[in-house]
Tab-separated table of C-alpha atoms in Angstrom:
chain	number	residue	atom	x	y	z
A	1266	UNK	CA	31.664	36.681	36.186
A	1267	UNK	CA	30.841	38.843	33.170
A	1268	UNK	CA	27.218	39.630	32.292
A	1269	UNK	CA	27.699	37.643	29.081
A	1270	UNK	CA	28.663	34.490	30.989
A	1271	UNK	CA	26.153	35.031	33.792
A	1272	UNK	CA	23.280	34.846	31.320
A	1273	UNK	CA	22.058	31.343	30.543
A	1274	UNK	CA	22.910	30.472	26.944
A	1275	UNK	CA	19.973	29.710	24.655
A	1276	UNK	CA	20.904	27.192	22.015
A	1277	UNK	CA	19.165	26.243	18.800
A	1278	UNK	CA	16.877	28.021	16.357
A	1279	UNK	CA	13.504	29.267	17.576
A	1280	UNK	CA	11.695	26.437	15.807
A	1281	UNK	CA	13.900	23.906	17.636
A	1282	UNK	CA	13.247	25.614	20.976
A	1283	UNK	CA	9.513	25.293	20.241
A	1284	UNK	CA	9.666	21.479	20.011
A	1285	UNK	CA	8.107	19.595	22.915
A	1286	UNK	CA	10.433	16.645	23.638
A	1287	UNK	CA	8.883	13.217	23.137
A	1288	UNK	CA	7.772	11.660	26.432
A	1289	UNK	CA	7.462	7.876	26.451
A	1290	UNK	CA	5.423	5.686	28.752
A	1291	UNK	CA	6.774	5.560	32.303
A	1292	UNK	CA	9.304	2.730	32.808
A	1293	UNK	CA	8.401	0.068	35.356
A	1294	UNK	CA	11.511	0.839	37.438
A	1295	UNK	CA	10.531	4.518	37.743
A	1296	UNK	CA	7.014	3.690	38.923
A	1297	UNK	CA	8.395	1.174	41.418
A	1298	UNK	CA	10.713	3.824	42.895
A	1299	UNK	CA	8.098	6.573	42.901
A	1300	UNK	CA	5.294	4.616	44.550
A	1301	UNK	CA	7.236	2.042	46.570
A	1302	UNK	CA	5.920	-0.907	44.579
A	1303	UNK	CA	7.470	-4.252	43.702
A	1304	UNK	CA	8.535	-4.132	40.007
A	1305	UNK	CA	7.245	-7.652	39.305
A	1306	UNK	CA	3.749	-6.608	40.392
A	1307	UNK	CA	3.575	-3.612	38.050
A	1308	UNK	CA	1.679	-3.899	34.763
A	1309	UNK	CA	2.828	-1.642	31.920
A	1310	UNK	CA	0.051	-0.870	29.441
A	1311	UNK	CA	1.380	2.462	28.216
A	1312	UNK	CA	3.567	1.963	25.149
A	1313	UNK	CA	1.687	-0.442	22.840
A	1314	UNK	CA	4.326	-3.130	23.287
A	1315	UNK	CA	3.665	-6.810	22.564
A	1316	UNK	CA	2.799	-8.431	25.926
A	1317	UNK	CA	4.140	-11.751	24.598
A	1318	UNK	CA	7.625	-10.299	24.216
A	1319	UNK	CA	9.537	-11.304	21.092
A	1320	UNK	CA	9.605	-14.426	18.946
A	1321	UNK	CA	11.853	-17.182	20.337
A	1322	UNK	CA	13.502	-17.228	16.906
A	1323	UNK	CA	14.413	-13.562	17.298
A	1324	UNK	CA	15.866	-14.195	20.752
A	1325	UNK	CA	18.042	-17.015	19.404
A	1326	UNK	CA	19.201	-14.818	16.540
A	1327	UNK	CA	20.232	-12.057	18.964
A	1328	UNK	CA	22.354	-14.460	20.989
A	1329	UNK	CA	24.025	-15.744	17.833
A	1330	UNK	CA	24.677	-12.212	16.572
A	1331	UNK	CA	26.375	-11.115	19.786
A	1332	UNK	CA	29.700	-12.458	18.504
A	1333	UNK	CA	29.734	-9.806	15.744
A	1334	UNK	CA	28.701	-6.887	17.948
A	1335	UNK	CA	32.254	-5.554	18.266
A	1336	UNK	CA	32.117	-4.595	14.582
A	1337	UNK	CA	29.930	-2.042	12.868
A	1338	UNK	CA	26.665	-3.400	11.485
A	1339	UNK	CA	25.953	-3.819	7.788
A	1340	UNK	CA	25.102	-0.223	6.901
A	1341	UNK	CA	22.938	-1.395	3.999
A	1342	UNK	CA	21.179	-4.192	5.927
A	1343	UNK	CA	21.525	-6.467	2.905
A	1344	UNK	CA	20.098	-9.693	4.374
A	1345	UNK	CA	17.120	-7.990	6.018
A	1346	UNK	CA	16.311	-6.011	2.892
A	1347	UNK	CA	16.409	-9.185	0.804
A	1348	UNK	CA	14.010	-10.911	3.205
A	1349	UNK	CA	11.652	-7.920	3.309
A	1350	UNK	CA	11.728	-7.648	-0.472
A	1351	UNK	CA	10.762	-11.289	-0.806
A	1352	UNK	CA	7.961	-10.990	1.760
A	1353	UNK	CA	6.557	-7.767	0.306
A	1354	UNK	CA	7.163	-8.542	-3.395
A	1355	UNK	CA	9.105	-5.327	-4.008
A	1356	UNK	CA	12.707	-4.764	-5.131
A	1357	UNK	CA	15.192	-4.528	-2.238
A	1358	UNK	CA	16.253	-1.144	-3.609
A	1359	UNK	CA	12.825	0.191	-2.588
A	1360	UNK	CA	13.477	-0.423	1.122
A	1361	UNK	CA	14.993	1.996	3.643
A	1362	UNK	CA	15.848	0.739	7.128
A	1363	UNK	CA	15.389	2.843	10.241
A	1364	UNK	CA	15.796	2.612	14.002
A	1365	UNK	CA	12.066	2.228	14.467
A	1366	UNK	CA	9.521	3.611	12.036
A	1367	UNK	CA	9.759	7.021	13.744
A	1368	UNK	CA	13.215	7.271	12.150
A	1369	UNK	CA	11.557	6.992	8.731
A	1370	UNK	CA	9.073	9.742	9.611
A	1371	UNK	CA	11.903	12.075	10.573
A	1372	UNK	CA	13.951	11.106	7.501
A	1373	UNK	CA	11.005	12.023	5.288
A	1374	UNK	CA	10.718	15.456	6.894
A	1375	UNK	CA	14.477	16.108	6.647
A	1376	UNK	CA	14.641	14.980	3.038
A	1377	UNK	CA	11.488	16.600	1.699
A	1378	UNK	CA	10.732	19.746	3.721
A	1379	UNK	CA	12.399	23.138	4.074
A	1380	UNK	CA	11.406	26.112	6.189
A	1381	UNK	CA	9.472	27.412	3.161
A	1382	UNK	CA	7.311	24.257	3.013
A	1383	UNK	CA	4.472	22.772	5.033
A	1384	UNK	CA	3.856	19.307	6.416
A	1385	UNK	CA	0.277	18.132	6.871
A	1386	UNK	CA	-1.244	15.727	9.386
A	1387	UNK	CA	-4.507	15.175	11.209
A	1388	UNK	CA	-5.425	16.345	14.688
A	1389	UNK	CA	-5.105	13.432	17.141
A	1390	UNK	CA	-2.430	11.713	15.060
A	1391	UNK	CA	1.024	10.517	16.139
A	1392	UNK	CA	2.901	13.311	17.895
A	1393	UNK	CA	6.164	12.514	16.055
A	1394	UNK	CA	4.621	14.073	12.906
A	1395	UNK	CA	4.517	17.400	14.739
A	1396	UNK	CA	8.092	16.978	15.932
A	1397	UNK	CA	9.388	15.915	12.518
A	1398	UNK	CA	7.860	18.952	10.801
A	1399	UNK	CA	8.956	21.302	13.591
A	1400	UNK	CA	12.463	19.872	13.529
A	1401	UNK	CA	13.145	21.252	10.049
A	1402	UNK	CA	11.414	24.580	10.627
A	1403	UNK	CA	8.566	23.833	8.234
A	1404	UNK	CA	4.993	25.069	8.716
A	1405	UNK	CA	2.280	22.858	10.208
A	1406	UNK	CA	-1.027	22.115	8.498
A	1407	UNK	CA	-3.117	20.413	11.171
A	1408	UNK	CA	-6.449	19.287	9.726
A	1409	UNK	CA	-9.419	18.801	12.097
A	1410	UNK	CA	-10.334	15.193	12.745
A	1411	UNK	CA	-13.508	13.357	11.772
A	1412	UNK	CA	-14.728	11.176	14.658
A	1413	UNK	CA	-11.207	11.096	16.143
A	1414	UNK	CA	-9.706	9.895	12.851
A	1415	UNK	CA	-8.478	11.340	9.566
A	1416	UNK	CA	-10.833	13.455	7.456
A	1417	UNK	CA	-9.239	12.710	4.081
A	1418	UNK	CA	-11.505	15.007	1.992
A	1419	UNK	CA	-10.697	17.859	4.374
A	1420	UNK	CA	-6.996	17.085	4.058
A	1421	UNK	CA	-7.231	17.255	0.277
A	1422	UNK	CA	-9.082	20.572	0.523
A	1423	UNK	CA	-6.385	21.958	2.850
A	1424	UNK	CA	-3.530	21.433	0.360
A	1425	UNK	CA	-1.759	24.656	-0.596
A	1426	UNK	CA	1.250	25.583	-2.685
A	1427	UNK	CA	3.353	25.133	0.492
A	1428	UNK	CA	2.272	21.535	1.127
A	1429	UNK	CA	5.085	19.107	0.345
A	1430	UNK	CA	4.537	16.180	2.737
A	1431	UNK	CA	1.418	14.536	4.208
A	1432	UNK	CA	1.396	12.025	7.065
A	1433	UNK	CA	-1.458	9.519	7.330
A	1434	UNK	CA	-1.529	6.787	9.998
A	1435	UNK	CA	-3.594	3.645	9.475
A	1436	UNK	CA	-4.515	2.444	12.060
A	1437	UNK	CA	-4.150	5.773	13.806
A	1438	UNK	CA	-2.292	6.275	17.075
A	1439	UNK	CA	-3.497	7.244	19.706
A	1440	UNK	CA	-7.147	6.839	18.670
A	1441	UNK	CA	-7.093	3.420	16.924
A	1442	UNK	CA	-9.322	4.638	14.085
A	1443	UNK	CA	-9.119	2.995	10.666
A	1444	UNK	CA	-9.416	4.102	7.047
A	1445	UNK	CA	-10.772	1.660	4.477
A	1446	UNK	CA	-8.823	0.636	1.382
A	1447	UNK	CA	-11.235	2.534	-0.871
A	1448	UNK	CA	-10.887	5.740	1.174
A	1449	UNK	CA	-7.109	5.574	1.135
A	1450	UNK	CA	-6.757	4.683	-2.522
A	1451	UNK	CA	-9.104	7.492	-3.554
A	1452	UNK	CA	-7.076	9.914	-1.425
A	1453	UNK	CA	-3.764	8.808	-2.955
A	1454	UNK	CA	-5.170	9.226	-6.460
A	1455	UNK	CA	-6.165	12.809	-5.683
A	1456	UNK	CA	-2.986	13.999	-3.946
A	1457	UNK	CA	-0.894	15.998	-6.456
A	1458	UNK	CA	2.118	13.925	-7.552
A	1459	UNK	CA	4.657	16.515	-6.344
A	1460	UNK	CA	3.470	16.047	-2.743
A	1461	UNK	CA	4.851	13.025	-0.868
A	1462	UNK	CA	2.580	10.937	1.345
A	1463	UNK	CA	3.828	8.849	4.268
A	1464	UNK	CA	1.382	6.044	5.054
A	1465	UNK	CA	2.329	5.048	8.598
A	1466	UNK	CA	1.413	1.379	9.140
A	1467	UNK	CA	3.022	0.752	12.527
A	1468	UNK	CA	0.019	-1.345	13.620
A	1469	UNK	CA	-0.735	-3.082	10.328
A	1470	UNK	CA	-0.378	-6.600	11.747
A	1471	UNK	CA	-3.279	-5.946	14.137
A	1472	UNK	CA	-5.842	-5.042	11.449
A	1473	UNK	CA	-8.724	-7.493	11.145
A	1474	UNK	CA	-8.077	-9.756	8.130
A	1475	UNK	CA	-11.302	-8.732	6.368
A	1476	UNK	CA	-10.161	-5.081	6.402
A	1477	UNK	CA	-6.591	-5.563	5.173
A	1478	UNK	CA	-5.361	-4.169	1.865
A	1479	UNK	CA	-2.197	-4.344	-0.265
A	1480	UNK	CA	-0.350	-1.082	0.323
A	1481	UNK	CA	2.643	-2.447	-1.588
A	1482	UNK	CA	0.504	-2.347	-4.724
A	1483	UNK	CA	-0.053	1.339	-3.998
A	1484	UNK	CA	3.696	1.924	-3.697
A	1485	UNK	CA	4.047	0.469	-7.187
A	1486	UNK	CA	1.218	2.714	-8.424
A	1487	UNK	CA	2.146	5.998	-6.745
A	1488	UNK	CA	5.768	7.282	-7.010
A	1489	UNK	CA	5.042	9.854	-4.268
A	1490	UNK	CA	4.114	7.252	-1.595
A	1491	UNK	CA	6.244	6.028	1.325
A	1492	UNK	CA	4.858	3.207	3.472
A	1493	UNK	CA	6.490	2.991	6.897
A	1494	UNK	CA	6.319	-0.033	9.204
A	1495	UNK	CA	7.937	-1.188	12.435
A	1496	UNK	CA	9.168	-4.255	14.285
A	1497	UNK	CA	8.393	-2.549	17.627
A	1498	UNK	CA	4.743	-3.523	17.961
A	1499	UNK	CA	3.510	-6.960	16.836
A	1500	UNK	CA	7.055	-8.302	16.443
A	1501	UNK	CA	7.968	-7.318	20.002
A	1502	UNK	CA	11.337	-5.706	19.199
A	1503	UNK	CA	10.656	-2.241	20.645
A	1504	UNK	CA	13.944	-2.141	22.564
A	1505	UNK	CA	15.961	-2.935	19.444
A	1506	UNK	CA	14.461	-0.049	17.420
A	1507	UNK	CA	13.908	-1.542	13.983
A	1508	UNK	CA	11.655	-0.159	11.267
A	1509	UNK	CA	11.569	0.256	7.509
A	1510	UNK	CA	10.055	2.268	4.701
A	1511	UNK	CA	9.053	1.172	1.209
A	1512	UNK	CA	8.993	3.608	-1.700
A	1513	UNK	CA	10.046	3.884	-5.323
A	1514	UNK	CA	13.742	4.588	-6.091
A	1515	UNK	CA	13.556	8.389	-6.352
A	1516	UNK	CA	12.172	8.689	-2.825
A	1517	UNK	CA	14.325	5.883	-1.444
A	1518	UNK	CA	17.391	7.698	-2.769
A	1519	UNK	CA	16.670	10.943	-0.911
A	1520	UNK	CA	15.739	9.090	2.285
A	1521	UNK	CA	19.091	7.326	2.231
A	1522	UNK	CA	20.875	10.642	1.720
A	1523	UNK	CA	19.644	11.862	5.121
A	1524	UNK	CA	19.741	8.485	6.867
A	1525	UNK	CA	22.309	8.302	9.659
A	1526	UNK	CA	25.233	5.955	9.083
A	1527	UNK	CA	24.793	2.553	10.775
A	1528	UNK	CA	21.326	3.564	11.961
A	1529	UNK	CA	20.293	-0.047	12.647
A	1530	UNK	CA	22.288	-2.387	14.867
A	1531	UNK	CA	23.681	-5.844	14.187
A	1532	UNK	CA	21.409	-7.301	16.870
A	1533	UNK	CA	18.381	-5.457	15.554
A	1534	UNK	CA	18.917	-6.616	11.991
A	1535	UNK	CA	19.412	-10.219	13.095
A	1536	UNK	CA	16.328	-10.185	15.325
A	1537	UNK	CA	14.140	-8.608	12.641
A	1538	UNK	CA	15.312	-11.117	10.042
A	1539	UNK	CA	14.418	-14.034	12.319
A	1540	UNK	CA	11.131	-12.491	13.453
A	1541	UNK	CA	9.938	-12.149	9.862
A	1542	UNK	CA	10.124	-15.926	9.611
A	1543	UNK	CA	7.956	-16.663	12.644
A	1544	UNK	CA	4.445	-16.385	11.232
A	1545	UNK	CA	2.987	-18.457	14.066
A	1546	UNK	CA	4.185	-15.867	16.588
A	1547	UNK	CA	2.468	-13.029	14.700
A	1548	UNK	CA	-0.735	-15.067	14.497
A	1549	UNK	CA	-0.565	-15.602	18.256
A	1550	UNK	CA	0.066	-11.897	18.882
A	1551	UNK	CA	-2.978	-11.029	16.786
A	1552	UNK	CA	-5.204	-13.546	18.622
A	1553	UNK	CA	-4.077	-12.356	22.071
A	1554	UNK	CA	-4.721	-8.765	21.042
A	1555	UNK	CA	-8.249	-9.422	19.793
A	1556	UNK	CA	-9.140	-11.357	22.942
A	1557	UNK	CA	-7.617	-8.646	25.110
A	1558	UNK	CA	-9.507	-5.892	23.324
A	1559	UNK	CA	-12.770	-7.729	23.935
A	1560	UNK	CA	-11.837	-8.195	27.607
A	1561	UNK	CA	-11.094	-4.491	28.111
A	1562	UNK	CA	-14.099	-3.325	26.073
A	1563	UNK	CA	-16.457	-5.468	28.176
A	1564	UNK	CA	-15.066	-3.847	31.316
A	1565	UNK	CA	-15.427	-0.343	29.855
A	1566	UNK	CA	-19.042	-1.139	28.966
A	1567	UNK	CA	-19.658	-2.389	32.512
A	1568	UNK	CA	-18.204	0.823	33.953
A	1569	UNK	CA	-20.083	3.039	31.505
A	1570	UNK	CA	-16.914	4.397	29.907
A	1571	UNK	CA	-16.902	5.610	26.324
A	1572	UNK	CA	-14.127	4.222	24.113
A	1573	UNK	CA	-13.056	4.293	20.462
A	1574	UNK	CA	-13.162	0.924	18.627
A	1575	UNK	CA	-9.553	0.202	17.706
A	1576	UNK	CA	-7.668	-1.620	14.957
A	1577	UNK	CA	-4.418	-1.240	16.915
A	1578	UNK	CA	-3.171	-2.968	20.066
A	1579	UNK	CA	-4.589	-0.307	22.393
A	1580	UNK	CA	-7.890	1.367	23.211
A	1581	UNK	CA	-8.547	5.067	23.775
A	1582	UNK	CA	-11.059	5.414	26.618
A	1583	UNK	CA	-12.790	8.487	28.038
A	1584	UNK	CA	-12.432	8.380	31.806
A	1585	UNK	CA	-14.290	11.511	32.912
A	1586	UNK	CA	-15.791	14.823	31.839
A	1587	UNK	CA	-13.447	17.414	33.303
A	1588	UNK	CA	-10.013	18.466	32.090
A	1589	UNK	CA	-8.264	16.698	34.999
A	1590	UNK	CA	-9.988	13.339	34.500
A	1591	UNK	CA	-7.157	11.656	32.611
A	1592	UNK	CA	-4.457	12.854	35.009
A	1593	UNK	CA	-6.542	11.869	38.019
A	1594	UNK	CA	-7.188	8.315	36.842
A	1595	UNK	CA	-3.610	7.938	35.606
A	1596	UNK	CA	-2.307	8.710	39.096
A	1597	UNK	CA	-4.813	6.314	40.667
A	1598	UNK	CA	-3.714	3.537	38.321
A	1599	UNK	CA	-0.022	4.205	38.984
A	1600	UNK	CA	-0.640	3.947	42.714
A	1601	UNK	CA	-2.214	0.542	42.032
A	1602	UNK	CA	0.704	-0.598	39.886
A	1603	UNK	CA	-0.834	-0.069	36.428
A	1604	UNK	CA	0.929	2.160	33.882
A	1605	UNK	CA	-1.424	3.614	31.247
A	1606	UNK	CA	-0.790	6.492	28.834
A	1607	UNK	CA	-2.167	9.987	29.418
A	1608	UNK	CA	-2.940	11.760	26.148
A	1609	UNK	CA	-3.405	15.340	27.310
A	1610	UNK	CA	-0.453	16.278	25.070
A	1611	UNK	CA	-2.687	15.276	22.150
A	1612	UNK	CA	-5.443	17.600	23.364
A	1613	UNK	CA	-7.348	14.713	24.971
A	1614	UNK	CA	-7.123	15.378	28.739
A	1615	UNK	CA	-10.310	13.438	29.502
A	1616	UNK	CA	-8.983	10.250	27.954
A	1617	UNK	CA	-6.364	7.553	28.565
A	1618	UNK	CA	-4.799	5.199	26.044
A	1619	UNK	CA	-4.546	1.682	27.431
A	1620	UNK	CA	-2.425	-0.898	25.637
A	1621	UNK	CA	-3.734	-4.445	25.391
A	1622	UNK	CA	-1.812	-6.839	27.644
A	1623	UNK	CA	-2.076	-10.488	28.463
A	1624	UNK	CA	-5.335	-11.742	29.984
A	1625	UNK	CA	-3.825	-11.451	33.473
A	1626	UNK	CA	-2.422	-7.943	32.841
A	1627	UNK	CA	-5.758	-6.755	31.491
A	1628	UNK	CA	-7.496	-8.231	34.552
A	1629	UNK	CA	-5.142	-6.282	36.847
A	1630	UNK	CA	-5.964	-3.072	34.985
A	1631	UNK	CA	-9.708	-3.783	35.121
A	1632	UNK	CA	-9.557	-4.459	38.869
A	1633	UNK	CA	-7.735	-1.146	39.381
A	1634	UNK	CA	-10.381	0.678	37.329
A	1635	UNK	CA	-13.188	-0.888	39.332
A	1636	UNK	CA	-11.479	0.060	42.604
A	1637	UNK	CA	-11.039	3.648	41.463
A	1638	UNK	CA	-14.590	4.172	40.290
A	1639	UNK	CA	-16.038	2.389	43.324
A	1640	UNK	CA	-14.044	4.685	45.618
A	1641	UNK	CA	-14.934	7.837	43.703
């Protein structure tokens, strides 16, 4: 074999090689195999999924849509866009569909950044922002957090001539922190109009009613704003990968220019359309989440664990003081059949993110925590 062929090929540009692949929460089947556990006894609280599953209306719509699954989906998603437009009081032409909201984040980076530009985001914010910026070879502007959340004045001060795209998550993942309407609106007013802002609202349905705001009004006010949302969380359609963005026509046009053909499936569109109609299901998901947060928080207080108050469907909890604390507790929970989410890849090795489950799932997690700390 020649020296040329004996050497392992190295594919991709340097900035692609530098990307850390996204690692999701461990699947139940993998944990069952690894630890010799019964799958039905494993509780997954790692991926911020809805513990209630999906709306029965969405399930019925999926079954009905199966007959058309041999044909390509509606590339434009006409029916879903019409329903979203009606619900959000925006023109359907302002909506871009994606396979999950992460698709919208990556579309924004592909459409708006070059390797001469910079994308900005906060420390301890969703790791896909890093990957989206890295994926196009752009520079990173990572702004230090304020109390584990966004420091919007610091982000404004960090803007340079390179800055072309800013990501802001509200509520923030993985910390659950929240920015008020006044803070956000003031920030949007001060961002130069040639810089696009993605307001990532993946967890918007979980915000306490008294804190909610009308981000669609901001889309109408600010031509440089994209609001992204998902059906993966409160709507329970994570496996179908459905999300959407809302922005004025100039931004919607460039997003659609980089959007993959047929990027949302027939089943996903049908399920999302039906789920939008089931307001009672969303109300139930919200109520279960609030009760579950209180249940977990009470246990953390009992165990003397620090945690960040959350407006999402998860809680970030500090589980020890040394750099191995998160990994150590994560392993102990896995051995007891509880899947949580380590966040050392966010620079938080002493913490775990625990999704809110049903009352019974939360109780299983709490029992495992008590066992671990009693033993240690």
